[in-house]
Structure formats: structure tokens, C-alpha cells
């Protein structure tokens, strides 16, 4: 029985010593006067929770701070100087006070987190980091800066996505436009092989177009709509109306509807779907003497969007398999748009 009491007393003593060895800290305020896009109280709560999760400090409860504030009729907010931090820390009987600030500097958000030692009356730890100015990222910026100050390891990819301005759009650094947008004007060239190339080269009297080089220019516009966005991928529908053949006195309207996948991280995409064009045909084949008719085909497209600063440059190659086994159609198109452009269909 005596041994049991001795072990119990020893255990309680160990717990008591451990509790006393933990320094106490209070999170009183966070200066956001230089960056009005954030909620100050939420940052205070976020920093308090992060300190609790690290378990190296005994964090003073917000309700205790509120009680002492009402009891002593003293407002503990708005204090960022060493003089008042020392005074408030002694009144609250804590070892440290965590504070900081956020300021908008140009296109960057300067975030500072500091740890004040009440006994010594000075800041013993301080870290400043600059982040991309994107709404709704204030809690993440405060968390990353705090962990950096305390030497806690963080995901470097997570840091890169909130510090690199000209990175591919993603959920973290653009919550209002989470996908890479390639919508915009298109222009390029298409080539024809096989029997249709021979028909194009024939004289007009024989049903051709006197087109010795089976190449046609293309001008149009790509509309797109993302219907699924998850992680770094988006599934999207694309509608591409175009005009081709102008260099050979031809006016060929086409409409292509594609369904595809695009990586927001790398910019690569693949799509396929039907294409409809208007041309003159006779006896089931191209003929300049024939009547205007509609024809359909299946098109496959592979492309990549190259990003440079605030500009996107989508480049696509396409292939249309032949119906007659010889007349392949293939080509390349490119375009551009602003990286901040919004889709017309979104």
C-alpha cells in the first residue's frame, strides 16, 4: 500500500513538474491595419490553435483574457510596443506574448510574427515573409510564418504556391479562378493528304480549286467551360467556331465541339469530339462544281498552354482520321489570352 502511494505521488509530481516547465504564452492582438482584406480576430484564433497544437507552450485561454479584461476594465487589444506588451504580460502573468502584423507592399503581403519575452522585455524571436496578394490566404500566411519562426517543418510545395507569383493557377493561389484558362482567339494551318489533296489541285473545270499546296489557314475563337475541377486537373467542354480556306478564295465555316482533360500544373491537355464543316460536294466527294453540303468527322487534339508572366499561349495539334482511308487532315493552331481572363461561359 505504501509503495502504491509512493508511485502515485511520484507520478503526480512528475506531471506537475512537466506542467510548470511549459512556458505560458498569450495571443492578444495582430496588427492588420496595413492590409484590410483580412479578419484580425480569425488570425488571432488561428495562431492560438497552432500554438496549442505544437504543445511546447501553455496557451492562455481567450476566455481568461476576456474575463481579466472585463474585470480590470482594460482593453488588451491594440498593443504592439514593447512597453505595453511588458505591462500587459505582467498583468496576465504569462511568460511570452505572441504578436505580429500584415501589410500590403505593392503586390506582396508582408507577414511578420514575433514572440515577446515578458521578463526580459524584448522580442526574442521574429520572422518576416512575403506572400502573393491573394484573398482568403491570410490564415495560411500567418500559419506558415509562425511555423517558420518556431522552426517547424512545412511542405515546401505549399510555400512555393503562395510565394511564387507567376506559377500555374491552382486552388491555393487563386481561389476565384482555380483553373488554367485557354479561352481566346485561335489561328493556324491545316493540311490535307491523299485523294482530297489531289482534288484540291485540279483545275476548276474538273471540279478542283487550283490549289497546288493542300494547306489552308484557319481563324476562329475557342470557348470553353470547366464542368469538373479537382486537384490539378479539370474536365472541360470546348466549342471552337472557325473560318478556313481564305487564302485560296474559299470560305469554309467549321464548328468543333471537344471534350477533354487539362492539367493546371503542367498545362498539357487532350481532347476529342465531332467537327462539322460546310463544303461543296458531288457524288460523295469534294467538287467545286457540286452543291453546298454539311460533312462531319471526328477530331483528336493534343496541346499545351505555355505561361509567361500574365500571358497564356495555348498551342494545339489536331488530327482528323479520313473516311476514305487516305485523306488525313492535320494541323496546328495557337492563341493567347491574359492569365487573369475569365471564361465567358463560367
mmCIF file of C-alpha atoms in Angstrom:
data_model
loop_
_atom_site.group_PDB
_atom_site.id
_atom_site.type_symbol
_atom_site.label_atom_id
_atom_site.label_comp_id
_atom_site.label_asym_id
_atom_site.label_seq_id
_atom_site.Cartn_x
_atom_site.Cartn_y
_atom_site.Cartn_z
ATOM 1 C CA UNK A 1 0.000 0.000 0.000
ATOM 2 C CA UNK A 2 2.828 2.372 0.880
ATOM 3 C CA UNK A 3 4.555 1.526 -2.405
ATOM 4 C CA UNK A 4 1.360 2.324 -4.331
ATOM 5 C CA UNK A 5 1.011 5.688 -2.592
ATOM 6 C CA UNK A 6 4.664 6.448 -3.295
ATOM 7 C CA UNK A 7 4.292 5.666 -7.028
ATOM 8 C CA UNK A 8 1.116 7.748 -7.235
ATOM 9 C CA UNK A 9 2.763 10.711 -5.534
ATOM 10 C CA UNK A 10 5.812 10.409 -7.784
ATOM 11 C CA UNK A 11 3.635 10.335 -10.916
ATOM 12 C CA UNK A 12 1.636 13.381 -9.829
ATOM 13 C CA UNK A 13 4.861 15.193 -9.024
ATOM 14 C CA UNK A 14 6.212 14.414 -12.496
ATOM 15 C CA UNK A 15 3.053 15.723 -14.159
ATOM 16 C CA UNK A 16 3.185 18.856 -12.015
ATOM 17 C CA UNK A 17 6.837 19.457 -12.882
ATOM 18 C CA UNK A 18 6.101 18.990 -16.576
ATOM 19 C CA UNK A 19 3.202 21.464 -16.439
ATOM 20 C CA UNK A 20 5.382 24.014 -14.656
ATOM 21 C CA UNK A 21 8.199 23.548 -17.177
ATOM 22 C CA UNK A 22 5.959 24.657 -20.039
ATOM 23 C CA UNK A 23 6.216 28.419 -20.617
ATOM 24 C CA UNK A 24 2.920 30.284 -20.878
ATOM 25 C CA UNK A 25 2.024 32.454 -23.857
ATOM 26 C CA UNK A 26 -0.869 34.762 -24.728
ATOM 27 C CA UNK A 27 -2.002 35.846 -28.187
ATOM 28 C CA UNK A 28 -3.525 39.280 -27.614
ATOM 29 C CA UNK A 29 -3.685 41.032 -30.978
ATOM 30 C CA UNK A 30 -2.454 41.030 -34.588
ATOM 31 C CA UNK A 31 -1.905 44.274 -36.491
ATOM 32 C CA UNK A 32 -3.781 44.229 -39.831
ATOM 33 C CA UNK A 33 -4.137 47.989 -40.320
ATOM 34 C CA UNK A 34 -1.883 47.795 -43.363
ATOM 35 C CA UNK A 35 -3.951 45.045 -45.011
ATOM 36 C CA UNK A 36 -7.707 45.485 -44.727
ATOM 37 C CA UNK A 37 -8.622 42.334 -46.672
ATOM 38 C CA UNK A 38 -8.283 40.057 -43.616
ATOM 39 C CA UNK A 39 -10.212 39.269 -40.437
ATOM 40 C CA UNK A 40 -7.968 40.148 -37.493
ATOM 41 C CA UNK A 41 -9.836 38.021 -34.962
ATOM 42 C CA UNK A 42 -9.578 34.908 -37.130
ATOM 43 C CA UNK A 43 -5.805 35.312 -37.380
ATOM 44 C CA UNK A 44 -5.593 35.563 -33.568
ATOM 45 C CA UNK A 45 -7.634 32.372 -33.247
ATOM 46 C CA UNK A 46 -5.534 30.599 -35.886
ATOM 47 C CA UNK A 47 -2.250 31.468 -34.166
ATOM 48 C CA UNK A 48 -3.643 30.366 -30.792
ATOM 49 C CA UNK A 49 -4.713 26.985 -32.181
ATOM 50 C CA UNK A 50 -1.362 26.448 -33.907
ATOM 51 C CA UNK A 51 0.484 27.172 -30.646
ATOM 52 C CA UNK A 52 -1.771 24.718 -28.794
ATOM 53 C CA UNK A 53 -1.139 22.010 -31.407
ATOM 54 C CA UNK A 54 2.633 22.413 -31.041
ATOM 55 C CA UNK A 55 2.286 21.557 -27.305
ATOM 56 C CA UNK A 56 5.522 23.382 -26.395
ATOM 57 C CA UNK A 57 3.646 26.227 -24.749
ATOM 58 C CA UNK A 58 0.755 26.606 -22.354
ATOM 59 C CA UNK A 59 -1.520 28.950 -24.302
ATOM 60 C CA UNK A 60 -3.653 31.292 -22.228
ATOM 61 C CA UNK A 61 -7.322 30.756 -22.958
ATOM 62 C CA UNK A 62 -9.140 33.556 -24.776
ATOM 63 C CA UNK A 63 -11.954 33.401 -22.218
ATOM 64 C CA UNK A 64 -9.461 34.028 -19.406
ATOM 65 C CA UNK A 65 -8.119 37.058 -21.265
ATOM 66 C CA UNK A 66 -11.667 38.312 -21.826
ATOM 67 C CA UNK A 67 -12.537 37.828 -18.139
ATOM 68 C CA UNK A 68 -9.482 39.737 -16.886
ATOM 69 C CA UNK A 69 -10.146 42.473 -19.451
ATOM 70 C CA UNK A 70 -13.701 42.974 -18.157
ATOM 71 C CA UNK A 71 -12.695 42.635 -14.501
ATOM 72 C CA UNK A 72 -9.889 45.174 -14.687
ATOM 73 C CA UNK A 73 -11.652 47.336 -17.291
ATOM 74 C CA UNK A 74 -8.643 47.175 -19.581
ATOM 75 C CA UNK A 75 -8.591 46.556 -23.328
ATOM 76 C CA UNK A 76 -5.711 44.238 -24.220
ATOM 77 C CA UNK A 77 -6.015 44.882 -27.966
ATOM 78 C CA UNK A 78 -4.068 47.480 -29.940
ATOM 79 C CA UNK A 79 -0.852 46.813 -28.024
ATOM 80 C CA UNK A 80 2.233 46.208 -30.212
ATOM 81 C CA UNK A 81 5.038 48.165 -28.496
ATOM 82 C CA UNK A 82 7.478 46.581 -26.053
ATOM 83 C CA UNK A 83 6.384 48.905 -23.245
ATOM 84 C CA UNK A 84 2.718 47.925 -23.267
ATOM 85 C CA UNK A 85 3.455 44.270 -24.098
ATOM 86 C CA UNK A 86 5.567 44.018 -20.951
ATOM 87 C CA UNK A 87 2.881 45.745 -18.881
ATOM 88 C CA UNK A 88 0.079 43.533 -20.213
ATOM 89 C CA UNK A 89 2.172 40.385 -19.928
ATOM 90 C CA UNK A 90 2.891 41.055 -16.246
ATOM 91 C CA UNK A 91 -0.773 41.734 -15.590
ATOM 92 C CA UNK A 92 -1.786 38.481 -17.292
ATOM 93 C CA UNK A 93 1.085 36.617 -15.580
ATOM 94 C CA UNK A 94 2.380 34.967 -18.766
ATOM 95 C CA UNK A 95 5.956 34.328 -19.875
ATOM 96 C CA UNK A 96 5.515 35.300 -23.526
ATOM 97 C CA UNK A 97 3.180 37.236 -25.811
ATOM 98 C CA UNK A 98 2.775 36.295 -29.474
ATOM 99 C CA UNK A 99 2.031 39.162 -31.841
ATOM 100 C CA UNK A 100 2.592 40.194 -35.452
ATOM 101 C CA UNK A 101 1.362 42.175 -38.430
ATOM 102 C CA UNK A 102 0.291 42.032 -42.083
ATOM 103 C CA UNK A 103 0.990 44.844 -44.547
ATOM 104 C CA UNK A 104 0.321 45.185 -48.265
ATOM 105 C CA UNK A 105 3.527 46.218 -50.041
ATOM 106 C CA UNK A 106 2.901 46.558 -53.772
ATOM 107 C CA UNK A 107 1.711 43.152 -54.963
ATOM 108 C CA UNK A 108 3.077 41.326 -51.915
ATOM 109 C CA UNK A 109 1.715 40.791 -48.412
ATOM 110 C CA UNK A 110 4.449 41.246 -45.812
ATOM 111 C CA UNK A 111 3.653 38.991 -42.838
ATOM 112 C CA UNK A 112 5.536 39.248 -39.542
ATOM 113 C CA UNK A 113 5.200 37.063 -36.431
ATOM 114 C CA UNK A 114 7.091 37.941 -33.212
ATOM 115 C CA UNK A 115 7.497 36.355 -29.777
ATOM 116 C CA UNK A 116 7.914 38.793 -26.859
ATOM 117 C CA UNK A 117 9.638 37.754 -23.620
ATOM 118 C CA UNK A 118 7.773 39.473 -20.771
ATOM 119 C CA UNK A 119 10.563 39.027 -18.197
ATOM 120 C CA UNK A 120 13.337 40.373 -20.428
ATOM 121 C CA UNK A 121 11.103 42.999 -22.018
ATOM 122 C CA UNK A 122 12.214 42.300 -25.590
ATOM 123 C CA UNK A 123 11.391 40.263 -28.680
ATOM 124 C CA UNK A 124 13.370 37.031 -28.684
ATOM 125 C CA UNK A 125 12.065 35.582 -31.965
ATOM 126 C CA UNK A 126 10.863 37.309 -35.108
ATOM 127 C CA UNK A 127 10.222 36.212 -38.704
ATOM 128 C CA UNK A 128 9.034 38.117 -41.770
ATOM 129 C CA UNK A 129 7.868 36.553 -45.036
ATOM 130 C CA UNK A 130 6.384 37.988 -48.253
ATOM 131 C CA UNK A 131 3.454 36.264 -49.977
ATOM 132 C CA UNK A 132 1.402 36.701 -53.137
ATOM 133 C CA UNK A 133 -1.543 39.047 -52.578
ATOM 134 C CA UNK A 134 -4.475 36.646 -52.936
ATOM 135 C CA UNK A 135 -7.720 36.977 -50.933
ATOM 136 C CA UNK A 136 -8.609 34.278 -48.391
ATOM 137 C CA UNK A 137 -4.992 33.186 -47.862
ATOM 138 C CA UNK A 138 -4.363 35.228 -44.707
ATOM 139 C CA UNK A 139 -4.729 32.296 -42.280
ATOM 140 C CA UNK A 140 -2.303 30.190 -44.302
ATOM 141 C CA UNK A 141 0.210 33.056 -44.470
ATOM 142 C CA UNK A 142 0.058 33.541 -40.698
ATOM 143 C CA UNK A 143 0.434 29.797 -40.077
ATOM 144 C CA UNK A 144 3.452 29.404 -42.374
ATOM 145 C CA UNK A 145 5.212 32.424 -40.862
ATOM 146 C CA UNK A 146 4.605 31.174 -37.305
ATOM 147 C CA UNK A 147 5.966 27.705 -38.102
ATOM 148 C CA UNK A 148 8.972 29.240 -39.815
ATOM 149 C CA UNK A 149 9.725 31.317 -36.707
ATOM 150 C CA UNK A 150 9.485 28.287 -34.417
ATOM 151 C CA UNK A 151 11.472 26.025 -36.744
ATOM 152 C CA UNK A 152 8.563 23.714 -37.550
ATOM 153 C CA UNK A 153 8.922 21.934 -40.897
ATOM 154 C CA UNK A 154 6.342 22.809 -43.569
ATOM 155 C CA UNK A 155 5.611 21.459 -47.050
ATOM 156 C CA UNK A 156 7.935 23.356 -49.458
ATOM 157 C CA UNK A 157 5.420 22.918 -52.294
ATOM 158 C CA UNK A 158 2.801 24.641 -50.140
ATOM 159 C CA UNK A 159 5.171 27.545 -49.514
ATOM 160 C CA UNK A 160 6.059 27.840 -53.208
ATOM 161 C CA UNK A 161 2.436 28.114 -54.234
ATOM 162 C CA UNK A 162 1.816 31.143 -52.034
ATOM 163 C CA UNK A 163 5.129 32.882 -52.720
ATOM 164 C CA UNK A 164 5.713 32.425 -56.485
ATOM 165 C CA UNK A 165 3.642 34.963 -58.434
ATOM 166 C CA UNK A 166 3.888 33.512 -61.955
ATOM 167 C CA UNK A 167 3.043 29.904 -61.214
ATOM 168 C CA UNK A 168 0.216 27.885 -62.813
ATOM 169 C CA UNK A 169 -3.143 28.790 -61.305
ATOM 170 C CA UNK A 170 -4.345 26.457 -58.607
ATOM 171 C CA UNK A 171 -6.687 26.272 -55.688
ATOM 172 C CA UNK A 172 -4.231 27.879 -53.265
ATOM 173 C CA UNK A 173 -3.023 30.923 -55.149
ATOM 174 C CA UNK A 174 -6.242 31.793 -56.953
ATOM 175 C CA UNK A 175 -9.445 30.667 -55.202
ATOM 176 C CA UNK A 176 -11.678 32.712 -57.545
ATOM 177 C CA UNK A 177 -10.197 31.269 -60.743
ATOM 178 C CA UNK A 178 -8.909 27.869 -59.831
ATOM 179 C CA UNK A 179 -8.261 26.547 -63.344
ATOM 180 C CA UNK A 180 -5.861 27.297 -66.173
ATOM 181 C CA UNK A 181 -7.878 29.134 -68.832
ATOM 182 C CA UNK A 182 -7.014 28.799 -72.548
ATOM 183 C CA UNK A 183 -10.107 30.519 -73.943
ATOM 184 C CA UNK A 184 -9.416 33.091 -76.627
ATOM 185 C CA UNK A 185 -8.628 33.651 -80.338
ATOM 186 C CA UNK A 186 -7.198 30.833 -82.453
ATOM 187 C CA UNK A 187 -5.269 30.814 -85.692
ATOM 188 C CA UNK A 188 -3.260 28.199 -87.506
ATOM 189 C CA UNK A 189 -2.881 25.988 -90.566
ATOM 190 C CA UNK A 190 -4.422 22.717 -91.693
ATOM 191 C CA UNK A 191 -3.051 20.179 -94.181
ATOM 192 C CA UNK A 192 -4.828 17.599 -96.341
ATOM 193 C CA UNK A 193 -3.361 14.373 -97.760
ATOM 194 C CA UNK A 194 -4.491 11.616 -100.103
ATOM 195 C CA UNK A 195 -7.391 11.840 -102.565
ATOM 196 C CA UNK A 196 -8.713 15.172 -101.265
ATOM 197 C CA UNK A 197 -5.293 16.770 -101.812
ATOM 198 C CA UNK A 198 -5.420 15.638 -105.454
ATOM 199 C CA UNK A 199 -8.933 17.069 -105.876
ATOM 200 C CA UNK A 200 -7.844 20.449 -104.482
ATOM 201 C CA UNK A 201 -5.019 20.596 -107.049
ATOM 202 C CA UNK A 202 -7.307 20.010 -110.062
ATOM 203 C CA UNK A 203 -8.462 22.925 -112.276
ATOM 204 C CA UNK A 204 -11.855 24.491 -111.584
ATOM 205 C CA UNK A 205 -13.234 22.967 -114.792
ATOM 206 C CA UNK A 206 -12.508 19.499 -113.415
ATOM 207 C CA UNK A 207 -14.058 20.152 -110.003
ATOM 208 C CA UNK A 208 -10.900 21.262 -108.221
ATOM 209 C CA UNK A 209 -9.752 24.571 -106.756
ATOM 210 C CA UNK A 210 -6.378 25.092 -108.462
ATOM 211 C CA UNK A 211 -4.774 24.674 -105.033
ATOM 212 C CA UNK A 212 -1.402 23.032 -105.636
ATOM 213 C CA UNK A 213 -0.395 23.115 -101.972
ATOM 214 C CA UNK A 214 -3.058 21.373 -99.822
ATOM 215 C CA UNK A 215 -2.793 23.882 -96.991
ATOM 216 C CA UNK A 216 -5.473 26.156 -95.559
ATOM 217 C CA UNK A 217 -5.327 28.936 -92.998
ATOM 218 C CA UNK A 218 -7.683 28.908 -90.008
ATOM 219 C CA UNK A 219 -9.059 31.733 -87.878
ATOM 220 C CA UNK A 220 -11.504 31.375 -85.010
ATOM 221 C CA UNK A 221 -12.202 31.575 -81.302
ATOM 222 C CA UNK A 222 -12.207 28.924 -78.584
ATOM 223 C CA UNK A 223 -14.925 28.989 -75.928
ATOM 224 C CA UNK A 224 -14.598 26.605 -73.004
ATOM 225 C CA UNK A 225 -16.392 25.535 -69.853
ATOM 226 C CA UNK A 226 -14.868 23.529 -66.978
ATOM 227 C CA UNK A 227 -17.514 21.192 -65.561
ATOM 228 C CA UNK A 228 -15.222 19.291 -63.159
ATOM 229 C CA UNK A 229 -12.242 20.721 -61.260
ATOM 230 C CA UNK A 230 -10.329 18.599 -58.759
ATOM 231 C CA UNK A 231 -6.745 18.917 -57.619
ATOM 232 C CA UNK A 232 -4.535 19.847 -60.567
ATOM 233 C CA UNK A 233 -6.984 18.582 -63.201
ATOM 234 C CA UNK A 234 -10.077 19.926 -64.894
ATOM 235 C CA UNK A 235 -12.533 18.304 -67.274
ATOM 236 C CA UNK A 236 -13.871 20.763 -69.799
ATOM 237 C CA UNK A 237 -16.002 21.231 -72.891
ATOM 238 C CA UNK A 238 -14.641 23.341 -75.753
ATOM 239 C CA UNK A 239 -16.530 24.968 -78.630
ATOM 240 C CA UNK A 240 -14.373 26.239 -81.497
ATOM 241 C CA UNK A 241 -16.017 28.057 -84.463
ATOM 242 C CA UNK A 242 -13.522 28.747 -87.265
ATOM 243 C CA UNK A 243 -13.211 30.033 -90.821
ATOM 244 C CA UNK A 244 -10.638 28.469 -93.160
ATOM 245 C CA UNK A 245 -9.550 28.493 -96.804
ATOM 246 C CA UNK A 246 -9.428 32.285 -97.246
ATOM 247 C CA UNK A 247 -6.022 32.214 -98.954
ATOM 248 C CA UNK A 248 -7.499 30.173 -101.858
ATOM 249 C CA UNK A 249 -10.726 32.202 -102.274
ATOM 250 C CA UNK A 250 -12.664 29.651 -100.257
ATOM 251 C CA UNK A 251 -14.913 30.326 -97.285
ATOM 252 C CA UNK A 252 -15.227 27.187 -95.164
ATOM 253 C CA UNK A 253 -17.020 27.605 -91.819
ATOM 254 C CA UNK A 254 -16.417 24.849 -89.260
ATOM 255 C CA UNK A 255 -17.716 24.132 -85.781
ATOM 256 C CA UNK A 256 -15.802 21.793 -83.468
ATOM 257 C CA UNK A 257 -17.069 20.548 -80.100
ATOM 258 C CA UNK A 258 -14.448 18.903 -77.879
ATOM 259 C CA UNK A 259 -14.459 17.110 -74.545
ATOM 260 C CA UNK A 260 -11.127 16.896 -72.765
ATOM 261 C CA UNK A 261 -8.818 16.984 -69.754
ATOM 262 C CA UNK A 262 -6.293 19.685 -68.838
ATOM 263 C CA UNK A 263 -3.599 19.763 -66.180
ATOM 264 C CA UNK A 264 -3.468 23.069 -64.315
ATOM 265 C CA UNK A 265 0.006 22.154 -63.107
ATOM 266 C CA UNK A 266 1.776 21.314 -66.384
ATOM 267 C CA UNK A 267 -0.567 22.907 -68.945
ATOM 268 C CA UNK A 268 -0.918 19.709 -71.029
ATOM 269 C CA UNK A 269 -4.347 18.762 -72.378
ATOM 270 C CA UNK A 270 -6.038 16.144 -74.546
ATOM 271 C CA UNK A 271 -9.471 16.416 -76.179
ATOM 272 C CA UNK A 272 -11.612 14.831 -78.864
ATOM 273 C CA UNK A 273 -15.030 15.355 -80.401
ATOM 274 C CA UNK A 274 -17.034 15.981 -83.571
ATOM 275 C CA UNK A 275 -16.324 18.664 -86.141
ATOM 276 C CA UNK A 276 -18.841 19.952 -88.703
ATOM 277 C CA UNK A 277 -17.880 21.866 -91.844
ATOM 278 C CA UNK A 278 -19.602 23.231 -94.941
ATOM 279 C CA UNK A 279 -18.174 22.421 -98.387
ATOM 280 C CA UNK A 280 -19.177 21.693 -101.993
ATOM 281 C CA UNK A 281 -19.505 18.014 -102.864
ATOM 282 C CA UNK A 282 -20.637 15.877 -105.773
ATOM 283 C CA UNK A 283 -21.073 12.104 -105.787
ATOM 284 C CA UNK A 284 -19.868 11.924 -102.193
ATOM 285 C CA UNK A 285 -16.550 13.717 -102.644
ATOM 286 C CA UNK A 286 -15.158 17.251 -102.801
ATOM 287 C CA UNK A 287 -16.065 19.051 -106.025
ATOM 288 C CA UNK A 288 -16.100 22.793 -106.712
ATOM 289 C CA UNK A 289 -18.992 22.244 -109.159
ATOM 290 C CA UNK A 290 -21.142 20.498 -106.558
ATOM 291 C CA UNK A 291 -23.717 21.792 -104.118
ATOM 292 C CA UNK A 292 -23.102 23.086 -100.624
ATOM 293 C CA UNK A 293 -23.457 20.343 -98.017
ATOM 294 C CA UNK A 294 -22.526 19.547 -94.438
ATOM 295 C CA UNK A 295 -19.919 16.950 -93.541
ATOM 296 C CA UNK A 296 -18.883 15.576 -90.157
ATOM 297 C CA UNK A 297 -15.741 13.958 -88.802
ATOM 298 C CA UNK A 298 -14.008 13.086 -85.536
ATOM 299 C CA UNK A 299 -11.072 15.224 -84.402
ATOM 300 C CA UNK A 300 -8.363 14.440 -81.832
ATOM 301 C CA UNK A 301 -6.350 17.256 -80.241
ATOM 302 C CA UNK A 302 -3.209 17.370 -78.084
ATOM 303 C CA UNK A 303 -1.899 20.639 -76.714
ATOM 304 C CA UNK A 304 -0.008 22.562 -74.078
ATOM 305 C CA UNK A 305 -0.504 26.015 -72.617
ATOM 306 C CA UNK A 306 2.726 27.917 -72.087
ATOM 307 C CA UNK A 307 2.593 30.612 -69.440
ATOM 308 C CA UNK A 308 4.792 33.701 -69.440
ATOM 309 C CA UNK A 309 4.101 36.359 -66.841
ATOM 310 C CA UNK A 310 0.491 37.450 -67.203
ATOM 311 C CA UNK A 311 0.041 35.812 -70.630
ATOM 312 C CA UNK A 312 -1.091 32.322 -71.665
ATOM 313 C CA UNK A 313 -0.080 30.841 -75.031
ATOM 314 C CA UNK A 314 -2.088 27.675 -75.874
ATOM 315 C CA UNK A 315 -0.656 25.555 -78.708
ATOM 316 C CA UNK A 316 -2.612 22.596 -80.131
ATOM 317 C CA UNK A 317 -2.002 19.928 -82.747
ATOM 318 C CA UNK A 318 -5.008 18.122 -84.253
ATOM 319 C CA UNK A 319 -5.677 15.053 -86.375
ATOM 320 C CA UNK A 320 -8.847 14.127 -88.299
ATOM 321 C CA UNK A 321 -8.892 10.483 -89.484
ATOM 322 C CA UNK A 322 -10.064 10.000 -93.102
ATOM 323 C CA UNK A 323 -13.307 8.443 -94.249
ATOM 324 C CA UNK A 324 -11.761 7.140 -97.486
ATOM 325 C CA UNK A 325 -8.638 5.779 -95.822
ATOM 326 C CA UNK A 326 -6.236 8.256 -97.464
ATOM 327 C CA UNK A 327 -7.360 11.847 -96.890
ATOM 328 C CA UNK A 328 -5.918 12.620 -93.481
ATOM 329 C CA UNK A 329 -6.329 16.139 -92.154
ATOM 330 C CA UNK A 330 -3.947 17.505 -89.558
ATOM 331 C CA UNK A 331 -2.608 20.833 -88.424
ATOM 332 C CA UNK A 332 -1.553 23.150 -85.657
ATOM 333 C CA UNK A 333 -3.157 26.185 -84.049
ATOM 334 C CA UNK A 334 -2.183 28.661 -81.389
ATOM 335 C CA UNK A 335 -3.642 31.589 -79.487
ATOM 336 C CA UNK A 336 -3.179 33.786 -76.452
ATOM 337 C CA UNK A 337 -5.037 35.375 -73.589
ATOM 338 C CA UNK A 338 -4.499 37.096 -70.276
ATOM 339 C CA UNK A 339 -3.724 34.891 -67.283
ATOM 340 C CA UNK A 340 -6.471 36.770 -65.383
ATOM 341 C CA UNK A 341 -9.092 36.238 -68.084
ATOM 342 C CA UNK A 342 -12.472 34.850 -67.043
ATOM 343 C CA UNK A 343 -14.375 32.387 -69.207
ATOM 344 C CA UNK A 344 -17.439 33.781 -70.952
ATOM 345 C CA UNK A 345 -19.401 30.622 -70.106
ATOM 346 C CA UNK A 346 -18.421 30.494 -66.401
#
